[in-house]
PDB file of C-alpha atoms in Angstrom:
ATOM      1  CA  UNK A   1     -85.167 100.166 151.699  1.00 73.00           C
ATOM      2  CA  UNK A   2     -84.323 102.169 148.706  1.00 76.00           C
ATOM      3  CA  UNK A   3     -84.130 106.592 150.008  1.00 84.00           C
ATOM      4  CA  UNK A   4     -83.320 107.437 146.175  1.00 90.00           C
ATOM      5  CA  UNK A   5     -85.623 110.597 145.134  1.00 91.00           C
ATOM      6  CA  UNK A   6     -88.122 110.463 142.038  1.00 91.00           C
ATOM      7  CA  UNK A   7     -84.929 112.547 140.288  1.00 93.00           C
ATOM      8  CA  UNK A   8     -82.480 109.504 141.422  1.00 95.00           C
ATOM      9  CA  UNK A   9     -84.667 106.907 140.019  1.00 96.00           C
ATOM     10  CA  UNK A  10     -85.144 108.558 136.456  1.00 96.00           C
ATOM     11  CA  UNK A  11     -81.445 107.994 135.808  1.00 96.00           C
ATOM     12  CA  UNK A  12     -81.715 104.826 135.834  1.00 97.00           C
ATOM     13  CA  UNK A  13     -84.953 104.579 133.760  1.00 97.00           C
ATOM     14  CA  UNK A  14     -83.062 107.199 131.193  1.00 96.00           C
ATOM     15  CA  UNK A  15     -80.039 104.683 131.157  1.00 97.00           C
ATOM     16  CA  UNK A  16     -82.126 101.798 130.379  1.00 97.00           C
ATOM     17  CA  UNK A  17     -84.231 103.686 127.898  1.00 96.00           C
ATOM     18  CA  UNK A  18     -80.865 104.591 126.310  1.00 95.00           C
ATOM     19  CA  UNK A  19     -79.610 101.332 126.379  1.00 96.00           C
ATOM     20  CA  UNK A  20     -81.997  99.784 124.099  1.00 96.00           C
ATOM     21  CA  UNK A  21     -82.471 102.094 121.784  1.00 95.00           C
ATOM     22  CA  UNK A  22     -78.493 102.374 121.223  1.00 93.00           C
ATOM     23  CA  UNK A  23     -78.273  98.851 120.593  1.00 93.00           C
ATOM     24  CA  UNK A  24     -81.483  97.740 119.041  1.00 92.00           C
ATOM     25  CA  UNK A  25     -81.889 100.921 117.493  1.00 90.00           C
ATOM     26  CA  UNK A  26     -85.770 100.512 118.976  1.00 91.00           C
ATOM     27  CA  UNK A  27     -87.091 102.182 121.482  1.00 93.00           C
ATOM     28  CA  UNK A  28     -88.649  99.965 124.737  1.00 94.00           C
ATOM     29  CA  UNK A  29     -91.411 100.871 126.906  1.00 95.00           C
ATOM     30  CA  UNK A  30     -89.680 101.884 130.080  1.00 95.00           C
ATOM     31  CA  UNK A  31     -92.543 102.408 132.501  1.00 91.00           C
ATOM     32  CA  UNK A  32     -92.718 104.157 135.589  1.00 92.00           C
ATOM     33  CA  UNK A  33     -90.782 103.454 138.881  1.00 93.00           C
ATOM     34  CA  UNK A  34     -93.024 101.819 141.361  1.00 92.00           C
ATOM     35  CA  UNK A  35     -91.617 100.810 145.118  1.00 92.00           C
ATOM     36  CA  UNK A  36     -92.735  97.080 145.856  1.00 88.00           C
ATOM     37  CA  UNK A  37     -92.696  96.094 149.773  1.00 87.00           C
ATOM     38  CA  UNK A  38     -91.392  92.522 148.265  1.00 82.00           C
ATOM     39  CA  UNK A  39     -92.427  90.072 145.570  1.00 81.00           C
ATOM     40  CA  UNK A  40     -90.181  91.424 142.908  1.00 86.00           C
ATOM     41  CA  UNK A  41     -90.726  90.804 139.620  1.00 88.00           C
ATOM     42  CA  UNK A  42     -87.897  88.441 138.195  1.00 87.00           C
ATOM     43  CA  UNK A  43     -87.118  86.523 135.241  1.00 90.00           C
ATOM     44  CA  UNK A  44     -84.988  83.437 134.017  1.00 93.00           C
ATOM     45  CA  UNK A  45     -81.911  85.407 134.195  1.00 95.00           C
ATOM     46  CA  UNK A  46     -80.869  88.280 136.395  1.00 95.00           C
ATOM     47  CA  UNK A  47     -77.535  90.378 136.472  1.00 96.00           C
ATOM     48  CA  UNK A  48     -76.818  92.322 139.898  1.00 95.00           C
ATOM     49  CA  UNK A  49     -74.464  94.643 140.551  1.00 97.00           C
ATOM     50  CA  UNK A  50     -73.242  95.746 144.193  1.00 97.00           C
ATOM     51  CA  UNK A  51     -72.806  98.884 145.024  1.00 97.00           C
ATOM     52  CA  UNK A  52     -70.159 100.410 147.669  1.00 97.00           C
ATOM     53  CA  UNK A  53     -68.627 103.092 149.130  1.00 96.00           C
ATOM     54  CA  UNK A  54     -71.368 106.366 149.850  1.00 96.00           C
ATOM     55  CA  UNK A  55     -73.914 103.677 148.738  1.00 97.00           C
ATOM     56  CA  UNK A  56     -75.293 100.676 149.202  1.00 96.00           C
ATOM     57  CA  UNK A  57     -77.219  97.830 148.097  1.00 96.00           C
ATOM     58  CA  UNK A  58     -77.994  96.866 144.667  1.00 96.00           C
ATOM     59  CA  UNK A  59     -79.155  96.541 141.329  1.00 97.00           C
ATOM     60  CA  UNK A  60     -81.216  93.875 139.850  1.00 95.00           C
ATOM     61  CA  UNK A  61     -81.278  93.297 135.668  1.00 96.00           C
ATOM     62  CA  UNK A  62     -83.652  90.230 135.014  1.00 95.00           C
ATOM     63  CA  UNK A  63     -85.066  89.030 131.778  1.00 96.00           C
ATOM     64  CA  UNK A  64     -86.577  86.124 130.303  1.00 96.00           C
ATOM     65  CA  UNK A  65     -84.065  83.777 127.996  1.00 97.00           C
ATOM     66  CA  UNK A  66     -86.224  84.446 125.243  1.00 97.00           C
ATOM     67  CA  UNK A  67     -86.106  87.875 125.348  1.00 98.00           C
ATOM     68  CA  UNK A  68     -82.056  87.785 125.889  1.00 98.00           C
ATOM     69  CA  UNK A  69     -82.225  86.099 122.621  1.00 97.00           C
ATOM     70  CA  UNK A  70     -83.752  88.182 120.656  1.00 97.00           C
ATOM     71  CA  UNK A  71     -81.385  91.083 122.170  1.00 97.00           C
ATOM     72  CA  UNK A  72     -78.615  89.052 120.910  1.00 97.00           C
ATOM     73  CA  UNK A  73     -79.899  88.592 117.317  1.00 96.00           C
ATOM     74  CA  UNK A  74     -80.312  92.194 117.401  1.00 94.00           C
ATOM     75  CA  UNK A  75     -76.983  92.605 118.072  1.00 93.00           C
ATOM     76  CA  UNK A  76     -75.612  89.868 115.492  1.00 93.00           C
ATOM     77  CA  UNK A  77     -74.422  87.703 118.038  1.00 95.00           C
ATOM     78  CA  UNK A  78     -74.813  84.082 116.923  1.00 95.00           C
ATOM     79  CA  UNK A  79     -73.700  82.187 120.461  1.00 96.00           C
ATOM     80  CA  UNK A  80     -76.591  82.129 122.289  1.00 96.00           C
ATOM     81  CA  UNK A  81     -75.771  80.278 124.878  1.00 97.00           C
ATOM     82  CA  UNK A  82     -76.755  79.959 128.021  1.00 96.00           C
ATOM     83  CA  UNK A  83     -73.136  81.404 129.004  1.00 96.00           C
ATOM     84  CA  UNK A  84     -73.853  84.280 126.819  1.00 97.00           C
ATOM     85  CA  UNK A  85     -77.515  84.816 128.163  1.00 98.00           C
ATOM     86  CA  UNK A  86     -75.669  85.213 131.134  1.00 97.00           C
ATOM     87  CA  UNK A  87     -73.201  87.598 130.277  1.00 98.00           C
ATOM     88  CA  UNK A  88     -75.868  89.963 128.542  1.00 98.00           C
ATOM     89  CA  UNK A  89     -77.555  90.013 131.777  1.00 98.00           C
ATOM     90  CA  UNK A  90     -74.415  91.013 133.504  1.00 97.00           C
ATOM     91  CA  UNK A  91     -73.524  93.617 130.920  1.00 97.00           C
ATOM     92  CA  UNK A  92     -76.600  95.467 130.749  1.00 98.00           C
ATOM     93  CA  UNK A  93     -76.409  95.909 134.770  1.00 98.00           C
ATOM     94  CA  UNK A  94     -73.025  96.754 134.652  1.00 97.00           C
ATOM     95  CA  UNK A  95     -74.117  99.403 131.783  1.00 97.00           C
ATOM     96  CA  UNK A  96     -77.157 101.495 133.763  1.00 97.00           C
ATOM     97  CA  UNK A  97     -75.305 101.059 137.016  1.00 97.00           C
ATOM     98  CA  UNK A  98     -72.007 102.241 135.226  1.00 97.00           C
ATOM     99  CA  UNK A  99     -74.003 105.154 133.326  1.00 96.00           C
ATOM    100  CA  UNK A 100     -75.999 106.249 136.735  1.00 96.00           C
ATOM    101  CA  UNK A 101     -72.430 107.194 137.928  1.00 95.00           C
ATOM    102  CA  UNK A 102     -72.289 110.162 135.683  1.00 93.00           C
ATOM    103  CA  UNK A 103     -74.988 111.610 138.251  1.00 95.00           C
ATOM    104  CA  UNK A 104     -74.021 109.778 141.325  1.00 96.00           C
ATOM    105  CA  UNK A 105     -70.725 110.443 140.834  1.00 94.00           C
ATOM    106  CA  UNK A 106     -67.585 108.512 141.268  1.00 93.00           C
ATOM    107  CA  UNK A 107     -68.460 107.855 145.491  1.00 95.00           C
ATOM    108  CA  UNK A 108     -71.121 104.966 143.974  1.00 96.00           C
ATOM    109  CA  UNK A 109     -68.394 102.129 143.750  1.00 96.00           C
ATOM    110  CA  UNK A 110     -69.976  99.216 141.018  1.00 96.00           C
ATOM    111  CA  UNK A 111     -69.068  95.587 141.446  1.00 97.00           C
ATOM    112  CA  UNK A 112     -68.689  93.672 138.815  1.00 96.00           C
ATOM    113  CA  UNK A 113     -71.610  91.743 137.555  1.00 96.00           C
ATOM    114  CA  UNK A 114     -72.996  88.529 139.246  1.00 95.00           C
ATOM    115  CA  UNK A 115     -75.161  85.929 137.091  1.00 95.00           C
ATOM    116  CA  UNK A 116     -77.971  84.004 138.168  1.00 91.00           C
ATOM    117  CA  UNK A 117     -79.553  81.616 136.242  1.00 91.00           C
ATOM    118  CA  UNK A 118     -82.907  80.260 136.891  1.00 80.00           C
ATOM    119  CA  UNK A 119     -83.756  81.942 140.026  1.00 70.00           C
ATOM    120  CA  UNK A 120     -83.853  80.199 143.263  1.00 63.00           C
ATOM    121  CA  UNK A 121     -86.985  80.709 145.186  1.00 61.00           C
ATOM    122  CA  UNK A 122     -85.801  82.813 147.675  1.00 60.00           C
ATOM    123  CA  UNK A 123     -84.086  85.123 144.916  1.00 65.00           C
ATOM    124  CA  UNK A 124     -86.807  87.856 146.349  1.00 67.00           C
ATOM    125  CA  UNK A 125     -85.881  87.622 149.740  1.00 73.00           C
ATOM    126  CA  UNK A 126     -81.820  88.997 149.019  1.00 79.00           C
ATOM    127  CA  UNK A 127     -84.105  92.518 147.647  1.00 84.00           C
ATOM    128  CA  UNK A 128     -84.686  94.746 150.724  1.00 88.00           C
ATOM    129  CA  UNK A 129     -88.327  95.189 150.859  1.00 87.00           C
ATOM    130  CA  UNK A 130     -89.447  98.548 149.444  1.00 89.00           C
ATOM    131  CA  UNK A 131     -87.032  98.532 146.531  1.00 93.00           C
ATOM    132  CA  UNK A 132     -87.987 100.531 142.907  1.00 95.00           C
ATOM    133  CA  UNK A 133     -89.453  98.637 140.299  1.00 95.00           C
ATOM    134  CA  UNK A 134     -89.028  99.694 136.897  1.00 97.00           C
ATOM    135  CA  UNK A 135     -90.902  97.406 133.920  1.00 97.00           C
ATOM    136  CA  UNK A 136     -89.147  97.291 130.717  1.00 97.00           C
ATOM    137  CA  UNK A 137     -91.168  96.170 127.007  1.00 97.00           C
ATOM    138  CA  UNK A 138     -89.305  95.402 124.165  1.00 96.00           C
ATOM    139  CA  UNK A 139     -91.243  93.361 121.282  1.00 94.00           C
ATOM    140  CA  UNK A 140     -93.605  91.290 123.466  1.00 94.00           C
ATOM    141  CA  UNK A 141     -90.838  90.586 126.223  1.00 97.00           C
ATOM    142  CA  UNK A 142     -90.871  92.084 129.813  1.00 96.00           C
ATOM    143  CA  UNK A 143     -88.021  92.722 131.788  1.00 97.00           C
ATOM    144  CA  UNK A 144     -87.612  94.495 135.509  1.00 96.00           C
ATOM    145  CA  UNK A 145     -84.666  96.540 136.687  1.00 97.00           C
ATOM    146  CA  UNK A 146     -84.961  96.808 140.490  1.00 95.00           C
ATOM    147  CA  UNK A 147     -83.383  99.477 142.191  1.00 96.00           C
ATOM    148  CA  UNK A 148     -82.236  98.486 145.704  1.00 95.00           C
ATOM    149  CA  UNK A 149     -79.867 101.489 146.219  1.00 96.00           C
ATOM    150  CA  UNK A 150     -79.684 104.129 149.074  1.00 95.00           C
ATOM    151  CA  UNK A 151     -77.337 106.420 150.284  1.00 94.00           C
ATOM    152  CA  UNK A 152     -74.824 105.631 153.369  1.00 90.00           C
ATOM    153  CA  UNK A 153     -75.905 107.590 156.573  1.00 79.00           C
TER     154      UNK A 153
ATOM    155  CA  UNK B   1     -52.280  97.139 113.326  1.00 90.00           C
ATOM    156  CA  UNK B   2     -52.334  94.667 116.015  1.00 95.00           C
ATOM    157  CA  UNK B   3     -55.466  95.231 118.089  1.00 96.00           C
ATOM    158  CA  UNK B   4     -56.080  93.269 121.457  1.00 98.00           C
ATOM    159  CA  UNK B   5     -59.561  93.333 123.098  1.00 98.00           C
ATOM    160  CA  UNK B   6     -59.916  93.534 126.475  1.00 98.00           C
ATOM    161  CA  UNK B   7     -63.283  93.056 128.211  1.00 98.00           C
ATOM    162  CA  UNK B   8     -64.420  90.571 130.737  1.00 97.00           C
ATOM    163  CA  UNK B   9     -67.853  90.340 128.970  1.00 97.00           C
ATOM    164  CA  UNK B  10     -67.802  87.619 125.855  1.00 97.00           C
ATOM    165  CA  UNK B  11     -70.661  89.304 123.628  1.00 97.00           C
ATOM    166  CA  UNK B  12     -68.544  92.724 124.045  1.00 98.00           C
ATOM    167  CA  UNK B  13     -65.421  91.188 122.962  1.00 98.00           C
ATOM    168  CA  UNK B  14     -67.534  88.959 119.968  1.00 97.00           C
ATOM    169  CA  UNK B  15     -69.103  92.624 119.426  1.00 97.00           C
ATOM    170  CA  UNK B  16     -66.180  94.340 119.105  1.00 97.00           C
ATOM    171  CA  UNK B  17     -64.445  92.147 116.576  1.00 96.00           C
ATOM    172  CA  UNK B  18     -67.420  91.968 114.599  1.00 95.00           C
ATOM    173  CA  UNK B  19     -67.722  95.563 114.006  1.00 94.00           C
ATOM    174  CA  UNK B  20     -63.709  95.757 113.278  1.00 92.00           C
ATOM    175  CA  UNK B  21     -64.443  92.725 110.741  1.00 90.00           C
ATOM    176  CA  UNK B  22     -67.751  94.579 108.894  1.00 90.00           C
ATOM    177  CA  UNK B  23     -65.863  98.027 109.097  1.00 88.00           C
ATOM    178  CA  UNK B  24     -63.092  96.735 106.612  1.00 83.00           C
ATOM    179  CA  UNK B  25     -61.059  99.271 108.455  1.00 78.00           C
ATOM    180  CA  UNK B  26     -57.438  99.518 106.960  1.00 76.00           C
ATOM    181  CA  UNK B  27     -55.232  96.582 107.877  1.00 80.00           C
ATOM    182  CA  UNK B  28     -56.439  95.389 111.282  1.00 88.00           C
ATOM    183  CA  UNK B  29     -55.541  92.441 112.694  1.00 91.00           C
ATOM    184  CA  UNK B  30     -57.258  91.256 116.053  1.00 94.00           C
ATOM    185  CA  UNK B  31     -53.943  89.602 117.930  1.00 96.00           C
ATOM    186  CA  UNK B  32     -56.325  88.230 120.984  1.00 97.00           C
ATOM    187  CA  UNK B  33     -58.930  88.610 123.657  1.00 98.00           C
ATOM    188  CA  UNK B  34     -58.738  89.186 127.371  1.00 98.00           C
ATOM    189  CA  UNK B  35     -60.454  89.064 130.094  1.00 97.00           C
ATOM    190  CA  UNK B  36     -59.467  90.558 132.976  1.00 96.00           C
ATOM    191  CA  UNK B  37     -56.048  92.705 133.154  1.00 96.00           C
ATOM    192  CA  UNK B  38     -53.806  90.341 134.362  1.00 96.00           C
ATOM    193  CA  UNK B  39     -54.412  88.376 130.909  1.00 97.00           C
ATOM    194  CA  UNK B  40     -54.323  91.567 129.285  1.00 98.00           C
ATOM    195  CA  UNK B  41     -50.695  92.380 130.424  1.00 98.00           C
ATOM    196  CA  UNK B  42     -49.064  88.668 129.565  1.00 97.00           C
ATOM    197  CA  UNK B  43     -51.100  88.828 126.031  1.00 98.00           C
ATOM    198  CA  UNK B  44     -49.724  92.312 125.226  1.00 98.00           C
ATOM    199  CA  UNK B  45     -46.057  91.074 125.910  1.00 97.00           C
ATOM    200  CA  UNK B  46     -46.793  88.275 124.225  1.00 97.00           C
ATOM    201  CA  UNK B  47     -48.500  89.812 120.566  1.00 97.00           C
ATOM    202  CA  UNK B  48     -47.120  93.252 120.986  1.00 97.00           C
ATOM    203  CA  UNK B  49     -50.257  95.398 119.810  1.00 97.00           C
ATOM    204  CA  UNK B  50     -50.211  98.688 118.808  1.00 96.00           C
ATOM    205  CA  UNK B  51     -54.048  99.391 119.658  1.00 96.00           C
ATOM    206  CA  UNK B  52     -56.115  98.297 122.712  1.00 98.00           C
ATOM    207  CA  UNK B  53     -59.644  98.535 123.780  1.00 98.00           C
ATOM    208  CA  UNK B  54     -59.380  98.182 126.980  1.00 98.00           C
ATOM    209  CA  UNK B  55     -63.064  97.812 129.888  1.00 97.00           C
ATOM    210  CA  UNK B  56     -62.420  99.279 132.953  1.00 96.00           C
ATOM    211  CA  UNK B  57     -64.965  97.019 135.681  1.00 93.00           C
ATOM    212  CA  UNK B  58     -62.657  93.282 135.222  1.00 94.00           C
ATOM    213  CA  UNK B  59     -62.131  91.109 137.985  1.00 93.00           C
ATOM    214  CA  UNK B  60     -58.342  90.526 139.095  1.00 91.00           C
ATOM    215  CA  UNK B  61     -57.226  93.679 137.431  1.00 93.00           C
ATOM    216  CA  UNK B  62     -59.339  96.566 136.668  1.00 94.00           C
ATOM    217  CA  UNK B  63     -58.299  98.780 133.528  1.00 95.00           C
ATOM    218  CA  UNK B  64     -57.278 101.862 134.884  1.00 95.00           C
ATOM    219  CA  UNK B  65     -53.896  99.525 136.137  1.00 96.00           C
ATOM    220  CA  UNK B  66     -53.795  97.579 133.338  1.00 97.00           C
ATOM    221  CA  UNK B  67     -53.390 100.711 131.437  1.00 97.00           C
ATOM    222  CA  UNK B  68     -50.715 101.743 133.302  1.00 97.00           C
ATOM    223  CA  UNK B  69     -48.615  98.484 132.833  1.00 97.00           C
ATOM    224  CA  UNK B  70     -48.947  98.588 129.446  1.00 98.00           C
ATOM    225  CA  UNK B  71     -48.100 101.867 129.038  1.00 97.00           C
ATOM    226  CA  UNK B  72     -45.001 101.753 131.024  1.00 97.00           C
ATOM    227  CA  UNK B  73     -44.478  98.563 128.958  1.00 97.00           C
ATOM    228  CA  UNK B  74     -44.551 100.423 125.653  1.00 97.00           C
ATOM    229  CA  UNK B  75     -45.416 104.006 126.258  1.00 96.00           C
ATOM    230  CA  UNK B  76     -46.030 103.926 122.099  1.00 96.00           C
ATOM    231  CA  UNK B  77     -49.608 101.656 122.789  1.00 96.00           C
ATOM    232  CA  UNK B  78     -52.849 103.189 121.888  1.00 97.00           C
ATOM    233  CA  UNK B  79     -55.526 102.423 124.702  1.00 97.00           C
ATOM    234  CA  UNK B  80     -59.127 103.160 124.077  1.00 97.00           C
ATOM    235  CA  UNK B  81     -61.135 102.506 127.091  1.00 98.00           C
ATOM    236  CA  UNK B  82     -64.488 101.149 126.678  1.00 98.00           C
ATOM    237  CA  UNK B  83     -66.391 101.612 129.719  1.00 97.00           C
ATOM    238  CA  UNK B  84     -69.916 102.236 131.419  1.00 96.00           C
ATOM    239  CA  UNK B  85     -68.518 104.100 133.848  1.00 94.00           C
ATOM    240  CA  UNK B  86     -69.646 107.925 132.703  1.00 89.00           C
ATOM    241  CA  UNK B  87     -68.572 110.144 135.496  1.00 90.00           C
ATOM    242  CA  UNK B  88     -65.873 112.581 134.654  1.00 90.00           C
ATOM    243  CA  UNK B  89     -63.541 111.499 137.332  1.00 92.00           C
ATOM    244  CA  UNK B  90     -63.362 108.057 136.010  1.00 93.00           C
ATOM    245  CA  UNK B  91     -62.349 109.412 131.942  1.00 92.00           C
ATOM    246  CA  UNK B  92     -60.132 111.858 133.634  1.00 94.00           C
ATOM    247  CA  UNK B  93     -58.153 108.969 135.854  1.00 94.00           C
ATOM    248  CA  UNK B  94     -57.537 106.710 132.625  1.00 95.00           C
ATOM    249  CA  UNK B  95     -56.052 109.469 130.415  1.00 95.00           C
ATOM    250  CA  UNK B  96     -53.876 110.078 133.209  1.00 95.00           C
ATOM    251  CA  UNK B  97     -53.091 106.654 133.398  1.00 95.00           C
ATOM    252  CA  UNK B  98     -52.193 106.792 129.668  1.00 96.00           C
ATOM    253  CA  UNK B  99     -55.080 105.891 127.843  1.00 97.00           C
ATOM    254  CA  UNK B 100     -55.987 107.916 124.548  1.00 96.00           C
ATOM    255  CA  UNK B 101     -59.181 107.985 124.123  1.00 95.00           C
ATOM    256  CA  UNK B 102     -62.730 106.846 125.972  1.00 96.00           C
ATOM    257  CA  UNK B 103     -65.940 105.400 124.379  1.00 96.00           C
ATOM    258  CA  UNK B 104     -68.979 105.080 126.854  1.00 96.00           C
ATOM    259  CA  UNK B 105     -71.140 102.016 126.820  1.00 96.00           C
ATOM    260  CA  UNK B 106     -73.332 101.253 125.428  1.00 96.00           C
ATOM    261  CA  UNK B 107     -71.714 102.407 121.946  1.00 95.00           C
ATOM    262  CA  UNK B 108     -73.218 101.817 118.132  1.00 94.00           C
ATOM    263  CA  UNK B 109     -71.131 100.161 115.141  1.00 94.00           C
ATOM    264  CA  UNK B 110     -69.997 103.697 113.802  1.00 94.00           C
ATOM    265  CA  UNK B 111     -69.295 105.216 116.927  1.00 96.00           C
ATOM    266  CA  UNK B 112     -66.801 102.822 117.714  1.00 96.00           C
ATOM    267  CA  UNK B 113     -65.169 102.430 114.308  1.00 95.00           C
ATOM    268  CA  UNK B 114     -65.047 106.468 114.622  1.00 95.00           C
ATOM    269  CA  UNK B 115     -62.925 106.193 118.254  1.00 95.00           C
ATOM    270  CA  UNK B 116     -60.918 103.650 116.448  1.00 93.00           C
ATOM    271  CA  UNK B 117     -60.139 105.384 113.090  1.00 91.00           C
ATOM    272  CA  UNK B 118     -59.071 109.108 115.580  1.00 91.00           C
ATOM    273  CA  UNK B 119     -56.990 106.540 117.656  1.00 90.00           C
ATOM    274  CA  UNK B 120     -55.099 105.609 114.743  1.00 85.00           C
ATOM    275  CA  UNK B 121     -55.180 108.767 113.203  1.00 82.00           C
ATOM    276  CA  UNK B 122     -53.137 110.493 116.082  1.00 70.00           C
TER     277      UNK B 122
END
């Protein structure tokens, strides 16, 4: 269960809001947080980073391919593989996680980014229930960032 | 200028090259790609660049010790790290290390051609 405060939880929807614009020089539609007892909303690919030290849990990046696509054509990358799919994925959880540290401070220790490809059915049940949900629009795609992060007691 | 990349992510290291390519910066010439530290520190003795971006999250070696090798392998390098990781601790740990400058991700076309061109500059 996350115990991150409504101020915690707009980092990370600044971050991601940040994100896209810097690199797609669009804004998305970052909605609000909402905590979800399970059923998380996830997509064909999903980047998660761990987090350590005062923290734990983790983060959850998950898009559709097409979407990923799209994100790469913004950014001029021709290989769209599924490799690279991947790696965007990664690299966008490894971004907002990496970012958030500029409030959480150095104490919230970041893995680096595992890749999942077309999620396994049970995906939802490695999220501790009552993790954030945050919905993210760009174009016509949706994509979820789940925050499954709370502090060490 | 040699410049090495060094990122363990493949569209940040395509990224990064393509910028350096549509920039038409003066001579730059991308010697090679790693990614993780350890293949940092054999490319750089192998090519000998005088520029590095260097990540800081890699598996094997992170970038704050990579840095350090490389400086103490040719205290002459200039290291910009490229990271996500925005707390002040962090930046202040890598310029201790020897790195020269620090771009946050995520970064647009101009503002890293700008980190690049003050890198060189110095």
């Amino acid at each position: 269960m996350s115990d991150l405060s409504e101020k915690d939880i707009e980092i990370f929807i600044e971050a991601i809001g940040d994100y896209f614009k810097q690199i797609t020089k669009e804004s998305a539609s970052v909605g609000v947080a909402y905590l979800a007892k399970n059923a998380f909303p996830m997509n064909d690919y999903t980047g998660v980073i761990t987090v350590s030290a005062d923290y734990e849990g983790a983060l959850y990046f998950s898009a559709p391919s097409a979407m990923l696509r799209h994100l790469l054509t913004a950014m001029k990358e021709t290989n769209q593989s599924d490799e690279n799919l991947l790696d965007a994925v990664g690299e966008i959880a490894n971004t907002i996680s990496g970012n958030a540290r500029k409030y959480f401070g150095e104490n919230m220790v970041i893995s680096i980014p595992e890749k999942i490809a077309y999620l396994p059915d049970n995906l939802n049940e490695l999220v501790r229930p009552y993790a954030y949900v945050i919905i993210i629009k760009w174009k016509h795609y949706s994509a979820s960032l789940i925050v499954d992060i709370s502090r060490k007691r | 200028m040699k410049l090495m990349i060094v990122d363990d992510s493949n569209i940040i290291r395509s990224r990064i090259s393509r910028i350096m390519v549509d920039a038409r910066l003066p001579p730059i010439e991308i010697v090679g790609y790693a990614s993780n530290g350890a293949e940092a520190v054999a490319l750089f003795i192998a090519t000998r660049p005088e520029i590095v971006t260097m990540d800081l999250t890699m598996p094997e070696m992170d970038g704050v010790e990579c840095t350090t090798l490389l400086v103490e392998s040719d205290p002459t390098a200039r290291i910009l790290i490229v990271s996500a990781l925005s707390d002040k601790a962090t930046a202040i740990e890598a310029l201790k290390n020897g790195a020269n400058g620090f771009l946050y991700k995520p970064f647009t076309d101009d503002e890293l051609v700008n980190a690049l061109l003050e890198l060189i500059k110095e």
